[in-house]
Coordinates of C-alpha atoms in Angstrom, one line a residue:
M1 CA 55.5 48.8 9.8
R2 CA 52.4 50.9 9.3
D3 CA 51.9 49.5 5.8
A4 CA 52.4 46.0 7.1
S5 CA 49.8 46.6 9.9
R6 CA 47.3 48.0 7.3
H7 CA 47.9 44.9 5.2
V8 CA 47.3 42.5 8.2
A9 CA 44.2 44.5 9.1
A10 CA 42.9 44.3 5.5
H11 CA 43.6 40.6 5.4
R12 CA 41.7 40.1 8.6
G13 CA 38.9 42.3 7.4
T14 CA 38.6 40.2 4.2
R15 CA 38.6 36.9 6.1
L16 CA 35.9 38.3 8.5
A17 CA 33.8 39.6 5.6
R18 CA 34.1 36.2 4.0
R19 CA 33.1 34.5 7.2
V20 CA 30.1 36.7 7.6
G21 CA 29.1 36.0 4.1
V22 CA 29.5 32.2 4.5
A23 CA 27.4 32.2 7.7
A24 CA 24.7 34.3 6.2
A25 CA 24.5 32.3 3.0
R26 CA 24.4 29.0 4.8
A27 CA 21.7 30.3 7.2
R28 CA 19.6 31.5 4.3
A29 CA 20.1 28.4 2.2
L30 CA 19.5 25.8 4.9
D31 CA 16.4 27.3 6.5
G32 CA 13.7 24.7 6.3
E33 CA 10.4 26.2 5.1
D34 CA 10.8 29.8 4.0
P35 CA 14.0 30.5 2.0
G36 CA 13.6 34.3 2.8
H37 CA 13.6 33.7 6.6
V38 CA 16.8 33.1 8.7
S39 CA 15.8 30.9 11.4
A40 CA 16.8 31.5 15.0
R41 CA 18.8 28.3 15.0
Y42 CA 21.0 29.3 12.1
A43 CA 21.3 32.8 13.4
A44 CA 22.7 31.2 16.6
A45 CA 25.0 29.0 14.5
S46 CA 26.3 32.0 12.7
E47 CA 27.1 33.9 15.9
I48 CA 28.9 30.9 17.4
F49 CA 30.8 30.3 14.2
L50 CA 32.1 33.9 14.0
A51 CA 33.2 33.8 17.6
A52 CA 34.9 30.4 17.1
C53 CA 36.8 31.8 14.1
E54 CA 38.6 34.2 16.4
L55 CA 39.9 31.4 18.7
P56 CA 43.0 29.3 18.2
H57 CA 42.1 25.8 16.9
A58 CA 43.0 24.2 20.2
E59 CA 40.4 26.3 22.0
R60 CA 37.5 25.9 19.6
A61 CA 36.2 22.5 20.8
P62 CA 35.8 23.6 24.5
Y63 CA 34.1 26.8 23.4
L64 CA 31.7 24.8 21.2
D65 CA 31.0 22.5 24.1
S66 CA 30.0 25.5 26.2
A67 CA 28.2 27.6 23.5
C68 CA 26.1 24.8 21.9
R69 CA 25.0 23.4 25.3
G70 CA 24.5 19.8 24.1
D71 CA 22.5 20.8 21.0
S72 CA 24.1 18.3 18.5
A73 CA 22.3 19.7 15.5
L74 CA 23.5 23.2 16.3
R75 CA 27.0 21.8 16.9
A76 CA 27.0 20.1 13.5
E77 CA 26.0 23.3 11.7
V78 CA 28.7 25.3 13.4
E79 CA 31.3 22.6 12.6
E80 CA 30.2 22.7 8.9
L81 CA 30.6 26.4 8.8
L82 CA 34.1 26.0 10.4
A83 CA 34.9 23.5 7.7
Y84 CA 34.2 26.0 5.0
D85 CA 36.5 28.4 6.8
V86 CA 39.7 26.3 6.2
D87 CA 42.6 28.5 5.4
P88 CA 44.3 26.9 2.4
A89 CA 47.7 27.8 3.8
S90 CA 47.1 26.0 7.0
I91 CA 46.7 22.6 5.2
E92 CA 50.2 22.5 3.9
P93 CA 52.0 25.7 4.9
D94 CA 55.2 24.7 3.1
A95 CA 53.4 24.1 -0.3
P96 CA 54.5 26.7 -2.8
P97 CA 51.5 28.9 -4.0
H98 CA 50.0 28.1 -7.4
E99 CA 50.4 30.8 -10.0
P100 CA 47.0 31.0 -11.8
L101 CA 47.1 29.8 -15.4
A102 CA 45.8 32.3 -18.0
P103 CA 43.4 31.2 -20.8
G104 CA 45.5 29.9 -23.6
A105 CA 48.4 28.8 -21.4
L106 CA 49.9 25.3 -22.1
F107 CA 50.3 23.3 -18.9
A108 CA 52.5 20.2 -18.6
G109 CA 53.2 20.5 -22.3
R110 CA 49.8 18.9 -23.1
Y111 CA 46.9 20.8 -21.6
R112 CA 45.7 24.1 -23.1
V113 CA 43.8 26.1 -20.5
V114 CA 40.4 27.4 -21.5
A115 CA 39.2 28.9 -18.3
Q116 CA 39.4 28.7 -14.5
L117 CA 36.3 26.8 -13.1
G118 CA 36.9 27.1 -9.4
R119 CA 39.4 27.4 -6.5
G120 CA 39.3 25.5 -3.2
S121 CA 41.5 24.8 -0.3
M122 CA 43.3 21.9 -2.1
G123 CA 43.8 23.5 -5.5
V124 CA 42.5 25.1 -8.6
V125 CA 40.3 23.5 -11.3
Y126 CA 40.4 24.6 -15.0
R127 CA 38.6 23.7 -18.1
A128 CA 41.3 22.6 -20.5
V129 CA 41.9 20.7 -23.7
D130 CA 44.2 17.7 -23.8
E131 CA 45.9 18.4 -27.0
R132 CA 47.3 14.9 -27.3
L133 CA 43.9 13.3 -27.3
D134 CA 41.9 16.4 -28.5
Q135 CA 39.6 16.0 -25.5
T136 CA 38.1 18.6 -23.1
V137 CA 38.9 17.8 -19.5
A138 CA 38.7 19.2 -16.0
L139 CA 42.3 19.9 -14.9
K140 CA 42.8 20.0 -11.1
V141 CA 46.1 21.5 -10.0
L142 CA 46.7 20.4 -6.4
R143 CA 48.4 22.3 -3.7
T144 CA 50.8 19.9 -2.0
S145 CA 54.5 19.6 -1.4
S146 CA 54.4 16.4 0.6
P147 CA 55.9 13.3 -1.2
A148 CA 53.7 11.1 1.0
R149 CA 50.6 13.0 0.0
R150 CA 51.5 12.8 -3.7
E151 CA 52.0 9.0 -3.4
Q152 CA 48.7 8.8 -1.6
L153 CA 47.0 10.7 -4.4
A154 CA 48.5 8.5 -7.0
R155 CA 47.2 5.4 -5.3
E156 CA 43.8 7.0 -5.0
V157 CA 43.7 7.8 -8.7
R158 CA 44.7 4.3 -9.6
L159 CA 41.7 3.1 -7.7
A160 CA 39.3 5.7 -9.0
R161 CA 40.3 5.1 -12.6
Q162 CA 38.8 1.6 -12.3
V163 CA 35.3 3.0 -11.8
T164 CA 33.6 3.5 -15.2
H165 CA 29.9 4.1 -14.3
P166 CA 27.8 6.9 -15.9
A167 CA 27.0 8.2 -12.4
V168 CA 30.6 8.6 -11.4
C169 CA 32.8 11.4 -12.9
R170 CA 35.6 9.7 -14.6
V171 CA 39.2 10.2 -13.3
Y172 CA 41.7 10.0 -16.2
D173 CA 45.2 10.6 -14.9
F174 CA 47.5 11.9 -12.2
A175 CA 51.0 13.4 -12.9
E176 CA 53.5 16.0 -11.8
A177 CA 54.7 19.1 -13.6
G178 CA 57.6 20.8 -12.0
H179 CA 56.8 21.4 -8.3
E180 CA 53.1 20.9 -8.9
C181 CA 51.0 17.8 -9.2
F182 CA 47.6 17.5 -11.0
L183 CA 44.9 15.2 -12.0
T184 CA 42.5 15.3 -15.0
M185 CA 38.9 14.3 -14.9
E186 CA 35.8 14.1 -17.0
L187 CA 34.4 17.6 -17.5
V188 CA 30.7 17.8 -16.6
D189 CA 29.1 20.8 -18.0
G190 CA 26.3 21.8 -15.6
E191 CA 25.9 22.7 -12.0
N192 CA 26.3 21.0 -8.6
V193 CA 23.1 19.9 -6.9
A194 CA 23.7 22.2 -4.0
T195 CA 23.5 25.2 -6.3
L196 CA 20.4 23.7 -7.8
L197 CA 18.8 23.4 -4.4
L198 CA 19.4 27.0 -3.7
R199 CA 17.5 27.9 -6.9
V200 CA 14.5 25.5 -6.6
G201 CA 14.3 24.7 -2.9
R202 CA 13.8 20.9 -3.3
L203 CA 13.3 18.4 -6.1
A204 CA 10.2 16.4 -7.0
P205 CA 9.9 13.0 -5.5
D206 CA 10.1 11.1 -8.8
R207 CA 13.2 13.1 -9.7
V208 CA 14.9 12.1 -6.4
L209 CA 13.9 8.5 -6.9
A210 CA 15.6 8.5 -10.3
I211 CA 18.7 10.3 -8.9
A212 CA 18.8 7.8 -6.0
R213 CA 18.9 4.9 -8.5
E214 CA 21.6 6.5 -10.6
L215 CA 23.9 7.3 -7.6
L216 CA 23.5 3.9 -5.9
G217 CA 24.5 2.3 -9.2
G218 CA 27.6 4.4 -9.3
L219 CA 28.4 3.9 -5.6
A220 CA 28.0 0.1 -6.1
E221 CA 30.6 0.2 -8.9
A222 CA 33.0 2.4 -6.9
H223 CA 32.7 0.2 -3.8
A224 CA 33.3 -2.9 -5.8
S225 CA 36.5 -1.4 -6.9
G226 CA 37.5 -0.7 -3.3
V227 CA 36.9 3.1 -3.4
L228 CA 35.1 5.0 -0.8
H229 CA 34.1 8.6 -1.3
R230 CA 33.9 9.8 2.3
D231 CA 32.5 13.2 1.4
L232 CA 29.1 12.7 -0.4
K233 CA 27.0 15.7 -0.3
P234 CA 24.9 17.8 -2.8
A235 CA 28.0 20.0 -3.6
N236 CA 29.8 16.9 -4.9
L237 CA 27.0 15.9 -7.2
L238 CA 27.0 17.4 -10.7
M239 CA 24.0 17.6 -13.0
D240 CA 24.6 18.0 -16.7
A241 CA 22.3 19.6 -19.3
T242 CA 20.6 16.2 -20.0
G243 CA 19.7 15.7 -16.3
R244 CA 22.4 13.1 -15.6
V245 CA 23.7 13.3 -12.1
C246 CA 27.2 12.1 -11.3
I247 CA 29.4 11.9 -8.3
T248 CA 32.6 13.9 -8.4
D249 CA 35.6 14.6 -6.2
F250 CA 36.8 11.2 -5.3
G251 CA 40.1 12.9 -4.6
I252 CA 39.8 12.2 -0.9
A253 CA 38.6 8.6 -1.4
T254 CA 40.4 5.7 0.4
G255 CA 40.8 2.2 -0.6
G256 CA 38.5 1.1 2.2
D257 CA 41.2 0.8 4.9
A258 CA 40.9 3.4 7.5
A259 CA 44.6 3.2 8.3
D260 CA 45.3 4.1 4.6
A261 CA 43.2 7.3 4.8
L262 CA 44.9 10.7 4.4
A263 CA 45.9 12.5 7.5
L264 CA 43.8 15.4 6.4
P265 CA 40.2 16.4 7.4
A266 CA 37.9 14.5 5.2
G267 CA 34.1 14.9 4.9
T268 CA 31.7 17.6 5.7
P269 CA 30.3 17.4 9.3
A270 CA 26.6 17.9 8.5
Y271 CA 26.8 14.9 6.1
M272 CA 29.2 12.6 8.1
A273 CA 28.1 9.4 9.6
P274 CA 28.5 9.0 13.3
E275 CA 31.5 6.6 13.0
Q276 CA 33.2 9.1 10.7
R277 CA 32.9 11.9 13.2
S278 CA 34.2 9.8 15.9
G279 CA 37.2 8.5 13.9
A280 CA 36.1 4.9 13.8
A281 CA 36.6 2.5 10.9
L282 CA 34.8 3.5 7.7
S283 CA 33.0 1.3 5.2
A284 CA 30.6 1.4 2.3
R285 CA 27.9 2.0 4.9
T286 CA 29.6 5.3 5.7
D287 CA 28.9 6.6 2.2
L288 CA 25.3 5.3 2.3
Y289 CA 24.7 7.4 5.4
S290 CA 26.0 10.5 3.7
L291 CA 23.9 9.7 0.6
G292 CA 20.9 9.3 2.9
V293 CA 21.4 12.8 4.3
S294 CA 21.7 14.2 0.7
L295 CA 18.6 12.4 -0.6
Y296 CA 16.6 13.6 2.4
E297 CA 17.8 17.1 1.6
L298 CA 16.9 16.8 -2.0
L299 CA 13.4 15.6 -1.1
T300 CA 12.5 18.0 1.6
G301 CA 14.8 21.0 1.2
V302 CA 16.3 20.6 4.7
R303 CA 18.8 18.2 6.3
P304 CA 17.6 15.6 8.7
A305 CA 18.0 16.0 12.4
N306 CA 19.6 13.3 14.6
L307 CA 16.2 11.5 14.9
P308 CA 14.8 12.5 11.5
A309 CA 11.0 12.7 10.9
P310 CA 10.0 10.7 7.8
P311 CA 10.3 12.8 4.6
S312 CA 6.5 12.2 4.0
H313 CA 5.8 14.5 7.0
R314 CA 7.1 17.4 4.7
V315 CA 6.4 15.9 1.3
P316 CA 3.2 13.8 1.4
D317 CA 3.7 12.2 -2.1
V318 CA 7.1 10.7 -1.5
D319 CA 7.4 7.1 -2.6
P320 CA 7.2 4.9 0.5
L321 CA 10.0 2.6 -0.6
L322 CA 12.3 5.6 -1.3
E323 CA 11.5 6.9 2.2
R324 CA 12.2 3.6 3.8
A325 CA 15.5 3.3 2.0
I326 CA 16.5 6.8 3.1
L327 CA 15.6 6.2 6.7
C328 CA 17.5 2.9 6.7
A329 CA 20.6 4.7 5.4
L330 CA 20.3 7.2 8.2
E331 CA 20.5 4.6 11.0
P332 CA 23.2 5.8 13.5
D333 CA 24.4 2.2 13.9
P334 CA 26.2 1.1 10.6
A335 CA 25.0 -2.5 11.2
Q336 CA 21.4 -1.3 10.9
R337 CA 22.0 0.3 7.5
P338 CA 21.8 -1.5 4.1
S339 CA 24.9 -3.6 3.8
S340 CA 25.8 -2.3 0.4
A341 CA 24.8 0.2 -2.3
R342 CA 23.4 -2.7 -4.3
V343 CA 21.2 -3.8 -1.4
M344 CA 19.9 -0.3 -1.0
L345 CA 19.3 -0.1 -4.8
G346 CA 17.3 -3.3 -4.5
M347 CA 15.1 -1.6 -1.9
L348 CA 14.0 0.7 -4.7
E349 CA 13.6 -1.8 -7.5
T350 CA 10.0 -2.7 -6.6
T351 CA 8.8 0.9 -6.3
E352 CA 6.1 2.0 -8.7
P353 CA 7.7 4.2 -11.5
G354 CA 4.4 4.3 -13.2
E355 CA 2.9 6.3 -10.3
A356 CA 6.0 8.4 -9.8
A357 CA 6.0 9.4 -13.5
E358 CA 2.6 11.0 -13.1
R359 CA 3.9 13.5 -10.5
A360 CA 5.0 16.9 -11.6
P361 CA 8.8 17.4 -12.0
D362 CA 10.7 20.1 -10.1
R363 CA 11.0 22.2 -13.3
P364 CA 9.9 22.0 -16.9
L365 CA 12.3 19.9 -19.1
E366 CA 13.6 21.3 -22.3
P367 CA 13.1 19.1 -25.3
E368 CA 16.0 16.6 -25.5
Q369 CA 17.0 14.0 -28.1
R370 CA 18.2 10.7 -26.6
R371 CA 18.2 7.0 -27.4
I372 CA 15.3 5.3 -25.8
T373 CA 13.2 2.2 -26.4
V374 CA 9.6 2.9 -27.3
M375 CA 6.6 0.5 -26.9
F376 CA 3.2 1.2 -28.3
V377 CA 0.4 -0.8 -26.7
Q378 CA -2.9 -0.9 -28.6
R379 CA -5.7 -2.6 -26.7
S380 CA -8.8 -3.8 -28.3
D381 CA -11.8 -1.4 -28.4
S382 CA -14.2 -2.3 -25.6
S383 CA -17.1 -2.1 -28.1
E384 CA -15.9 -5.4 -29.5
F385 CA -16.7 -7.4 -26.4
A386 CA -19.0 -5.0 -24.5
P387 CA -22.4 -6.2 -25.8
A388 CA -22.2 -9.4 -23.8
V389 CA -21.5 -7.9 -20.4
T390 CA -23.2 -5.4 -18.1
P391 CA -21.7 -1.9 -17.5
E392 CA -20.6 -3.0 -14.0
E393 CA -18.8 -6.1 -15.5
L394 CA -17.2 -4.0 -18.2
R395 CA -15.9 -1.6 -15.6
E396 CA -14.5 -4.5 -13.7
I397 CA -12.9 -6.0 -16.9
L398 CA -11.3 -2.8 -18.0
S399 CA -10.0 -2.1 -14.4
A400 CA -8.4 -5.5 -14.2
E401 CA -6.9 -5.1 -17.6
R402 CA -5.5 -1.7 -16.8
I403 CA -4.0 -2.8 -13.5
A404 CA -2.4 -5.9 -15.1
V405 CA -0.7 -3.8 -17.7
R406 CA 0.4 -1.2 -15.2
K407 CA 2.0 -3.8 -12.9
V408 CA 4.0 -5.3 -15.7
L409 CA 5.3 -1.9 -16.7
E410 CA 6.1 -1.0 -13.2
R411 CA 8.1 -4.2 -12.8
H412 CA 10.3 -3.5 -15.8
G413 CA 10.6 0.3 -15.5
G414 CA 8.4 1.3 -18.3
R415 CA 7.1 4.9 -18.1
V416 CA 3.8 5.7 -19.7
V417 CA 4.1 9.2 -21.3
Q418 CA 1.0 9.4 -23.5
R419 CA -2.4 7.8 -23.5
L420 CA -4.5 7.8 -26.6
G421 CA -7.8 6.3 -25.9
R422 CA -7.1 2.5 -25.4
A423 CA -3.5 2.9 -26.6
Q424 CA -0.4 3.8 -24.5
L425 CA 3.0 5.1 -25.5
V426 CA 5.6 3.7 -23.1
L427 CA 9.3 4.6 -22.8
F428 CA 12.0 2.3 -21.4
G429 CA 15.4 3.9 -20.5
Y430 CA 13.7 7.2 -19.5
P431 CA 14.3 9.4 -17.5
V432 CA 17.3 7.2 -16.4
A433 CA 19.2 5.6 -19.3
R434 CA 19.5 1.8 -19.1
E435 CA 21.6 -0.4 -21.3
D436 CA 19.1 -3.2 -20.9
A437 CA 16.0 -1.1 -21.8
P438 CA 15.4 -3.1 -25.1
I439 CA 15.4 -6.4 -23.2
R440 CA 13.1 -4.8 -20.5
A441 CA 10.7 -3.7 -23.2
V442 CA 10.5 -7.1 -25.0
T443 CA 10.1 -8.9 -21.6
A444 CA 7.3 -6.5 -20.6
A445 CA 5.5 -6.9 -23.9
L446 CA 5.5 -10.8 -23.6
E447 CA 4.3 -10.5 -19.9
I448 CA 1.5 -8.1 -20.9
Q449 CA 0.3 -10.6 -23.5
E450 CA 0.4 -13.4 -20.9
A451 CA -1.5 -11.3 -18.4
I452 CA -4.2 -10.4 -20.9
L453 CA -4.5 -14.1 -21.9
L454 CA -5.2 -15.0 -18.3
L455 CA -7.9 -12.4 -18.0
E456 CA -9.4 -13.5 -21.2
R457 CA -9.6 -17.1 -19.9
E458 CA -11.3 -15.8 -16.8
W459 CA -13.9 -13.9 -18.7
Q460 CA -14.2 -15.9 -21.9
S461 CA -17.6 -17.3 -21.2
R462 CA -19.0 -13.7 -20.9
L463 CA -17.2 -12.0 -23.7
A464 CA -18.6 -11.4 -27.2
A465 CA -15.0 -11.3 -28.6
P466 CA -11.6 -12.1 -27.1
F467 CA -9.2 -9.5 -25.7
A468 CA -6.7 -8.3 -28.3
V469 CA -3.5 -6.5 -27.5
R470 CA -1.2 -5.4 -30.3
V471 CA 2.4 -4.2 -29.3
G472 CA 5.0 -2.6 -31.4
I473 CA 8.6 -1.9 -30.1
H474 CA 11.5 0.0 -31.6
T475 CA 14.6 1.5 -30.2
G476 CA 16.5 4.6 -31.4
P477 CA 16.8 8.4 -31.0
A478 CA 13.6 10.2 -30.0
I479 CA 12.8 13.7 -28.7
V480 CA 11.2 13.8 -25.2
E481 CA 9.6 17.0 -24.0
L482 CA 7.7 18.2 -21.0
P483 CA 5.9 21.5 -21.7
E484 CA 5.2 24.0 -19.0
D485 CA 1.5 23.4 -19.2
E486 CA 1.6 19.7 -19.2
T487 CA 2.0 17.2 -16.4
D488 CA 3.1 14.3 -18.6
A489 CA 6.0 14.1 -21.0
F490 CA 5.5 13.2 -24.6
A491 CA 7.8 11.8 -27.2
Y492 CA 8.0 12.2 -30.9
G493 CA 10.2 11.4 -33.9
P494 CA 10.8 8.5 -36.3
T495 CA 11.4 6.0 -33.5
V496 CA 8.0 6.7 -32.0
D497 CA 6.3 6.5 -35.4
T498 CA 8.0 3.2 -36.1
A499 CA 6.7 1.7 -32.8
I500 CA 3.2 2.9 -33.6
A501 CA 3.3 1.5 -37.2
L502 CA 4.5 -1.9 -35.9
A503 CA 1.6 -2.0 -33.4
E504 CA -0.9 -1.2 -36.2
R505 CA 0.6 -4.0 -38.3
A506 CA 0.5 -6.6 -35.5
S507 CA -2.2 -9.2 -35.3
A508 CA -4.3 -9.6 -32.2
G509 CA -2.1 -10.9 -29.4
Q510 CA 1.1 -10.3 -31.4
V511 CA 4.3 -8.4 -30.5
L512 CA 6.2 -6.9 -33.4
A513 CA 9.7 -5.6 -32.8
S514 CA 11.9 -3.8 -35.2
A515 CA 14.9 -5.4 -36.8
D516 CA 17.2 -3.0 -35.0
L517 CA 15.7 -3.9 -31.6
R518 CA 15.9 -7.6 -32.3
R519 CA 19.6 -7.2 -33.1
R520 CA 20.2 -5.5 -29.8
V521 CA 18.5 -8.2 -27.8
G522 CA 20.0 -11.0 -29.8
T523 CA 16.9 -12.5 -31.3

């Protein structure tokens, strides 16, 4: 009996230590301005959390009503801490325990375990090799003994497998092995964005803008397949070594029908939409609210309050269209939010990537090789037409020309990475990869020529020589680098050299595209 008592005491001590660690870590990580300072609010949340942990579940809600005294932000923080404190055995007490798989073990006659990646309340995740397909996967062994739960998981996987977007972690299969069930997913080598935020505090506005576009594209595909996520948060966003961000853990997704949702807690309180907290029907707009909270946190380093201040109050250089999209997503009334992920993505399409590209990133980028489309724009030397105009007129002409080119590039997602006198090196499909980058580049080149022609007609009576813009375009692998002492990226390699050579060969007013690019755009 004495040994049993010591065991129980040790178990309770371990859980208490873990609870204290969770509370302290969350308080440090979520403090707004100074990561080294634990604010009074989070200290209060930690105290209430630890007290609530000692109460039976039925008594926690009345206690929180009393302890939080109507402070909804404090209540949300305590509820999130309690969500982290789920005892795995309480979810399905009858489920048999999972015996950890050692490296080298063969699971289900097919998956060779490499290493354990993590453990949560619903199961254990391993890096494994699918020996049948010779493919590295994430193997998630789930803790459940309920036939209904297993059938629900199988339905969810059938839905999730339909989503094939780069911003969504692919789900491959769901199966059973003995008394255990498991699913296999795309393995993303990297870290979750919540961990990244702990290291860097917040991300640069241009990086958040790029991430928002990626994630909204992925959500649009998922929602079109009838899949809701219901637990979007930085911890469920993975960033790989190339900077690609993808959504993971669609394991609690539902096919859009609230009645079909699992009879298990879903979502994290601090990121939940009001209708999700109240148990009302969920929709795509529920995911958009959670995404809005996440993007706000990525931008500012803190989560929004119930009536959030615009992110620009903390980060002055945030893109106004990104800010507007985030604030719309955070509307308490679902009807006031964007009606879909595609609509919210459209709110960002007219933003100014040219300006965003000039802002410093959150961290220096390592050189990376990737397939991009490169445009080299060579504008005529001002000395060719300057003699016929005054210095003031020349300044006006060059300003109008620069603005015209910039607007075209912004409209089609071109990013200027190098300026060489009157020449510009422009990348399409960077930093966010786009399948239609070659078409965007060709369209932009033709529109630049048209814009310059209009300017020439306006000023032709005063110019000693016509405007002349030469453009070369090529697509292929290139190396993109952002050194620590630079504010602009630069690209190099044969693809860049080819684009420059094409521009130099072009006649005035001509666009030369490589044969490879023409094949890709079908011309």
